JSON list of C-alpha atoms in Angstrom, two decimals:
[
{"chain": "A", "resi": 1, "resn": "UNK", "atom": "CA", "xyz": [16.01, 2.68, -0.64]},
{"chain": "A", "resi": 2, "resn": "UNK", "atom": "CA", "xyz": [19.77, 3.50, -0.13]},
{"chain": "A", "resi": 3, "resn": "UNK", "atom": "CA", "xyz": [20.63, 5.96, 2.92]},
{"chain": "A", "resi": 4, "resn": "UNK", "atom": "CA", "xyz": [23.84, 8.59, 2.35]},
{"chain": "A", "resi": 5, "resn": "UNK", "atom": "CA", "xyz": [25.63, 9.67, 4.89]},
{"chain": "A", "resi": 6, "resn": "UNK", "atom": "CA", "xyz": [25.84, 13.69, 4.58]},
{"chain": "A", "resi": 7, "resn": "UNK", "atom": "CA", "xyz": [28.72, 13.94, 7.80]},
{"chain": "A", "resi": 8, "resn": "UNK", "atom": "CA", "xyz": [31.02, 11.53, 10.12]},
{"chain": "A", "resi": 9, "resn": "UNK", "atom": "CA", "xyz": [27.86, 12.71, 13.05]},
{"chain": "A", "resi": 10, "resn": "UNK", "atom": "CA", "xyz": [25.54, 10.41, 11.29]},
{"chain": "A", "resi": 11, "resn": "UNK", "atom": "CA", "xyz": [23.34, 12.92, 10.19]},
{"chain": "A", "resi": 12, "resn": "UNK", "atom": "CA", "xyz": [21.40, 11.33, 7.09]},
{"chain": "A", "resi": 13, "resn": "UNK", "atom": "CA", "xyz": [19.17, 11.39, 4.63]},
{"chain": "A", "resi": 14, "resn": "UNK", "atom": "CA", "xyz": [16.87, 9.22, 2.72]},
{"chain": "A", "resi": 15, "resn": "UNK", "atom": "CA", "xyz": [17.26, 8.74, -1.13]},
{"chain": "A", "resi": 16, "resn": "UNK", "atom": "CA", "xyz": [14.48, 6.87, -3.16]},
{"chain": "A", "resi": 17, "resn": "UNK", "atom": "CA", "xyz": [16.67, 5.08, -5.77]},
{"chain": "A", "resi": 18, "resn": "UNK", "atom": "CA", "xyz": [14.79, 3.12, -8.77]},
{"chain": "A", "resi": 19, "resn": "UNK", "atom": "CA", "xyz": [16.95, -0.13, -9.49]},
{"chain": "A", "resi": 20, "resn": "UNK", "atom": "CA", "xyz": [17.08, -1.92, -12.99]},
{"chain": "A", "resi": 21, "resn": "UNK", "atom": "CA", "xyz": [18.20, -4.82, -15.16]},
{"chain": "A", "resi": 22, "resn": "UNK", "atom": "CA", "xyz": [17.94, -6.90, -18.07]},
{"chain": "A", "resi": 23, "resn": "UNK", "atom": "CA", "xyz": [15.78, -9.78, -17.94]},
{"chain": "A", "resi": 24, "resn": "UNK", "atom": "CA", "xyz": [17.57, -13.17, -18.14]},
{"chain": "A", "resi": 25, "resn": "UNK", "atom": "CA", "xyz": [15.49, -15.99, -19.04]},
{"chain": "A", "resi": 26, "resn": "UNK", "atom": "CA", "xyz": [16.15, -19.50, -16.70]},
{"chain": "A", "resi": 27, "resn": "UNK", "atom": "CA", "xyz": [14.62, -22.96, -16.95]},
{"chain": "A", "resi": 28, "resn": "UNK", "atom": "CA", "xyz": [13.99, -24.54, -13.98]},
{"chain": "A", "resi": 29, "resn": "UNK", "atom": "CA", "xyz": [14.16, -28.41, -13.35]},
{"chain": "A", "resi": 30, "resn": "UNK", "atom": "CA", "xyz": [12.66, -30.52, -11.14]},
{"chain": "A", "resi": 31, "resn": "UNK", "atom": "CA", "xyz": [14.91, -31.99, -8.10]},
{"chain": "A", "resi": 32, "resn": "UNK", "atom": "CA", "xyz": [15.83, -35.75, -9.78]},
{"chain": "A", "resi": 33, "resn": "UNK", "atom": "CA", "xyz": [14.00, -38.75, -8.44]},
{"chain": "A", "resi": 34, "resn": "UNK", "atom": "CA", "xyz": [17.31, -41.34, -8.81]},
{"chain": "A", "resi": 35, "resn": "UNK", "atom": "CA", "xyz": [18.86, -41.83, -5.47]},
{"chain": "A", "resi": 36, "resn": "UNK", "atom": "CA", "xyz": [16.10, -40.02, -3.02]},
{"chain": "A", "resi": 37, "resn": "UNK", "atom": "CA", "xyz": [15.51, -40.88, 0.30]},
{"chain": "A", "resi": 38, "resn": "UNK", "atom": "CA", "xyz": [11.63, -42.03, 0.29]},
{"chain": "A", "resi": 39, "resn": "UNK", "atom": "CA", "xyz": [11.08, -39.14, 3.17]},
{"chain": "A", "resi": 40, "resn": "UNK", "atom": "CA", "xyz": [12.87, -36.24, 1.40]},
{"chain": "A", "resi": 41, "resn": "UNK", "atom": "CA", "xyz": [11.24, -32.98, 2.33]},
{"chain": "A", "resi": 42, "resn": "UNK", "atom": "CA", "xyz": [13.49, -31.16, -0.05]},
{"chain": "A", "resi": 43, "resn": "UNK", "atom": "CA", "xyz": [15.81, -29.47, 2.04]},
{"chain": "A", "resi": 44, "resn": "UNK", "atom": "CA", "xyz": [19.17, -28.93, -0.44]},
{"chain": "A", "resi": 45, "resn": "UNK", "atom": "CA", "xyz": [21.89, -28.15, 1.21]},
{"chain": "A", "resi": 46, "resn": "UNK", "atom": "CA", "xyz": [25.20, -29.11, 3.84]},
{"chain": "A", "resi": 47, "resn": "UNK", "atom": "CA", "xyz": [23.93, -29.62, 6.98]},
{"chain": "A", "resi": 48, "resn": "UNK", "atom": "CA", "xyz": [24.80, -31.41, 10.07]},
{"chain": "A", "resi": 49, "resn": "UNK", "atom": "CA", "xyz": [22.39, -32.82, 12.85]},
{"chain": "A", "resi": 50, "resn": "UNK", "atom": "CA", "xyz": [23.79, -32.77, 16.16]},
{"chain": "A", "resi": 51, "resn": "UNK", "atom": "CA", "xyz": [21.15, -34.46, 19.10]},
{"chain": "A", "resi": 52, "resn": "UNK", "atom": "CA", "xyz": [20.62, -35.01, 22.60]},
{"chain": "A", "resi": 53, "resn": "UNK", "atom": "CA", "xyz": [18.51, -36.38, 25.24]},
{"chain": "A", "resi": 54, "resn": "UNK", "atom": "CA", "xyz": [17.64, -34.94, 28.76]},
{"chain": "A", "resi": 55, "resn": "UNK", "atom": "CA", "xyz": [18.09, -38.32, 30.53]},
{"chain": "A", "resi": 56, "resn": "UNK", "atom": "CA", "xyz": [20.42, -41.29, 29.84]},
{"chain": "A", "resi": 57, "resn": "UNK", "atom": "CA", "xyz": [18.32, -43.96, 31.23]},
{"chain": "A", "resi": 58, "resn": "UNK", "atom": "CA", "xyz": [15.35, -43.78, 32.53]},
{"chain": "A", "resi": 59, "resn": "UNK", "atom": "CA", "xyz": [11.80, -45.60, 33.78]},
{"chain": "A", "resi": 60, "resn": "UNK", "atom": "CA", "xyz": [8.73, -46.17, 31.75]},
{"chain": "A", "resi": 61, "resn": "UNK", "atom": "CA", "xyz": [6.50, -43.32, 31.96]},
{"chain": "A", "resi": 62, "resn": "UNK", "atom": "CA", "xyz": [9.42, -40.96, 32.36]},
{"chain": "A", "resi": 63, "resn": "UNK", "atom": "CA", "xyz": [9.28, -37.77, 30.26]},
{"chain": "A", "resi": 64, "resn": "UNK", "atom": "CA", "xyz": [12.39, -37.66, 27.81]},
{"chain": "A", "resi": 65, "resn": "UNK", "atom": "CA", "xyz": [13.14, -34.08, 25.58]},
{"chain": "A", "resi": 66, "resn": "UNK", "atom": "CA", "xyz": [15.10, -34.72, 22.57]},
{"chain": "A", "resi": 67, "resn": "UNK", "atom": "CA", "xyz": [17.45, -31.66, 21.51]},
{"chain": "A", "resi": 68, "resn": "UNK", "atom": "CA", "xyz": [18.44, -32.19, 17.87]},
{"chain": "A", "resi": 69, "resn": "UNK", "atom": "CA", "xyz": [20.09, -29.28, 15.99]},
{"chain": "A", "resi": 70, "resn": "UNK", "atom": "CA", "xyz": [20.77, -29.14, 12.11]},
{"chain": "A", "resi": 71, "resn": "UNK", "atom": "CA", "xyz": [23.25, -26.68, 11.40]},
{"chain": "A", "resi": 72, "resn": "UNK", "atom": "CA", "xyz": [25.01, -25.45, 7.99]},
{"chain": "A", "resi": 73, "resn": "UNK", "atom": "CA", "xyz": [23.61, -23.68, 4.76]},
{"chain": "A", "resi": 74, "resn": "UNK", "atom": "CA", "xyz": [20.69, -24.27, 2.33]},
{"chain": "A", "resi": 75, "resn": "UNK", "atom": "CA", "xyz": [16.65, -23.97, 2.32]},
{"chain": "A", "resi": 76, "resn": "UNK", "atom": "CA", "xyz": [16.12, -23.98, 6.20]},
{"chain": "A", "resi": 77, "resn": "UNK", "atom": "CA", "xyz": [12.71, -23.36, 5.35]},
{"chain": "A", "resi": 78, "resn": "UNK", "atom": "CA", "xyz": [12.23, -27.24, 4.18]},
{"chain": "A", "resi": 79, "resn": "UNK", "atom": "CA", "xyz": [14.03, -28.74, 7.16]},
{"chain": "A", "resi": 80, "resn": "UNK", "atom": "CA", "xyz": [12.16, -30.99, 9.22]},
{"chain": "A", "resi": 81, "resn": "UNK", "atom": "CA", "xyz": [12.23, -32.51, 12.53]},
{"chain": "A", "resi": 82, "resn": "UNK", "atom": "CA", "xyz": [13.47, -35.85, 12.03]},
{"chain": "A", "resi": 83, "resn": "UNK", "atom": "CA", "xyz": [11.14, -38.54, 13.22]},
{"chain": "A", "resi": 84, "resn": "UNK", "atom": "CA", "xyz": [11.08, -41.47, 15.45]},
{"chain": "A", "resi": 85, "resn": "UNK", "atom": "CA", "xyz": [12.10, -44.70, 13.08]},
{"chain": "A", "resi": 86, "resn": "UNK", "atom": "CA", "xyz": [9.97, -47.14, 15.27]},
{"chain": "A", "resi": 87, "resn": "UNK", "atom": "CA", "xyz": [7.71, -45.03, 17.32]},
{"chain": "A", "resi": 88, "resn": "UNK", "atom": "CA", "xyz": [5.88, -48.07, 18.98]},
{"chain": "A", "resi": 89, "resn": "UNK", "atom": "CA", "xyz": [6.27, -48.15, 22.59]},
{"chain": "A", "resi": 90, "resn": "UNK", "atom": "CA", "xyz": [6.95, -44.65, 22.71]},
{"chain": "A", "resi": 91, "resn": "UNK", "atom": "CA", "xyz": [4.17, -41.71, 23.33]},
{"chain": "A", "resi": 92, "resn": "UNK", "atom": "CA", "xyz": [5.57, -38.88, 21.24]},
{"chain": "A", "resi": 93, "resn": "UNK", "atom": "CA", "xyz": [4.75, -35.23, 21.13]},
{"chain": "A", "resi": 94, "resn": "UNK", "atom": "CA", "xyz": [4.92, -32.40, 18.07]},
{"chain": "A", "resi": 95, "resn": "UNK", "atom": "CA", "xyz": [8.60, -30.99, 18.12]},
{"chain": "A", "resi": 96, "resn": "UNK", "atom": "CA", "xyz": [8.92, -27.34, 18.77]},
{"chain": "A", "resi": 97, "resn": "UNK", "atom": "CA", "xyz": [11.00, -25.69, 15.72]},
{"chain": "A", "resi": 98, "resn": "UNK", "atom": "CA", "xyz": [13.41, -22.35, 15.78]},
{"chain": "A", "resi": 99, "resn": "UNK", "atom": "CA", "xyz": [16.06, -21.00, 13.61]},
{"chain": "A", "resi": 100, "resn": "UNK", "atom": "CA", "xyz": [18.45, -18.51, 13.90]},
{"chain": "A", "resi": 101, "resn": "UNK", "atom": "CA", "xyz": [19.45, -17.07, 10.55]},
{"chain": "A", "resi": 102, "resn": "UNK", "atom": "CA", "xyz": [23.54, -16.53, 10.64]},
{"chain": "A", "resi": 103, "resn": "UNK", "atom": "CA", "xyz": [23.20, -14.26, 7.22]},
{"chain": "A", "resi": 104, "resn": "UNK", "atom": "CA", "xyz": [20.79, -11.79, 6.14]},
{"chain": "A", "resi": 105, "resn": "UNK", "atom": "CA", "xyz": [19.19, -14.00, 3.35]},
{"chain": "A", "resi": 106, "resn": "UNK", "atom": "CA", "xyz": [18.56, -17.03, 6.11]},
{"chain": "A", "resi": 107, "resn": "UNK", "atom": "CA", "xyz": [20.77, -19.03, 3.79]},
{"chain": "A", "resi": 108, "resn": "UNK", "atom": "CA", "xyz": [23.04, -19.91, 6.63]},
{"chain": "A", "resi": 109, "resn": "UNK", "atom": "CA", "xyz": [21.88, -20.67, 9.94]},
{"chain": "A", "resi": 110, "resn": "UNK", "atom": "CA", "xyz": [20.74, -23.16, 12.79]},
{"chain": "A", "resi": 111, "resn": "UNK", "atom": "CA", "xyz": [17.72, -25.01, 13.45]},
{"chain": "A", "resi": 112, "resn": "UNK", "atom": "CA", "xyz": [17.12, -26.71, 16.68]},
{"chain": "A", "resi": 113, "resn": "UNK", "atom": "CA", "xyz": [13.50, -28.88, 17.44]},
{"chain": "A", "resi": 114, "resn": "UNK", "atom": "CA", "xyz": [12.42, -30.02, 20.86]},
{"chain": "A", "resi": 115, "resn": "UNK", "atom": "CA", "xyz": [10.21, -32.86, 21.65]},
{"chain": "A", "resi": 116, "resn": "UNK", "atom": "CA", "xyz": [9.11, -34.31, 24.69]},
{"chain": "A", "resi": 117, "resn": "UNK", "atom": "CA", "xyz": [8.55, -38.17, 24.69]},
{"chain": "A", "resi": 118, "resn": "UNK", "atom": "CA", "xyz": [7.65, -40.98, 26.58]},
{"chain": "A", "resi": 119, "resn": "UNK", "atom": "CA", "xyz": [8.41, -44.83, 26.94]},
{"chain": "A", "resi": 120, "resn": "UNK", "atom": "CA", "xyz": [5.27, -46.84, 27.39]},
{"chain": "A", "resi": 121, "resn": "UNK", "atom": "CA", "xyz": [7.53, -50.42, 27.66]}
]
């Protein structure tokens, strides 16, 4: 639907327009297996992950939150929380996931995951 404006006071009206065009045949091919990392979710794109902690040092039993925030462009929408590499001795929690889109298409953006854990050593 495109809107026209009839005056500089905004005054407008709506216009149903019917939008066409050729059909263009694509192939689509699988993402390649050769050089994968073994946890790939799938996420193409340029990112960067940027992370932090809410303490420095701390006792056993002591509630940490880990801020981690991947920012840049591509399918937000298969970015995951990355997870602990060795998560013995450490009581973890499901992160907490939000973006904010930076375009309309959500092409561009920021995601940022929270999750609370816990050393048990």
């Amino acid at each position: 639907m495109w809107i026209f404006f009839n005056n500089f006071f905004n005054t407008m009206r709506e216009e149903a327009v019917k939008l066409a065009s050729s059909s263009q045949e694509m192939r689509v091919l699988p993402l390649p297996r050769a050089g994968r990392p073994e946890n790939f979710s799938g996420a193409v794109g340029q990112f960067r992950l940027s992370a932090s902690a809410s303490l420095k040092s701390c006792m056993v039993g002591d509630p940490i939150t880990l801020k981690m925030t991947v920012k840049g462009d591509g399918n937000f929408d298969r970015v995951s929380s990355p997870l602990l590499s060795s998560p013995k001795g450490w009581k973890t929690y499901t992160p907490t996931a939000s973006f904010k889109p930076s375009d309309s298409s959500g092409y561009k953006g920021k995601k940022r995951f929270e999750q609370a854990i816990i050393p048990l050593d």
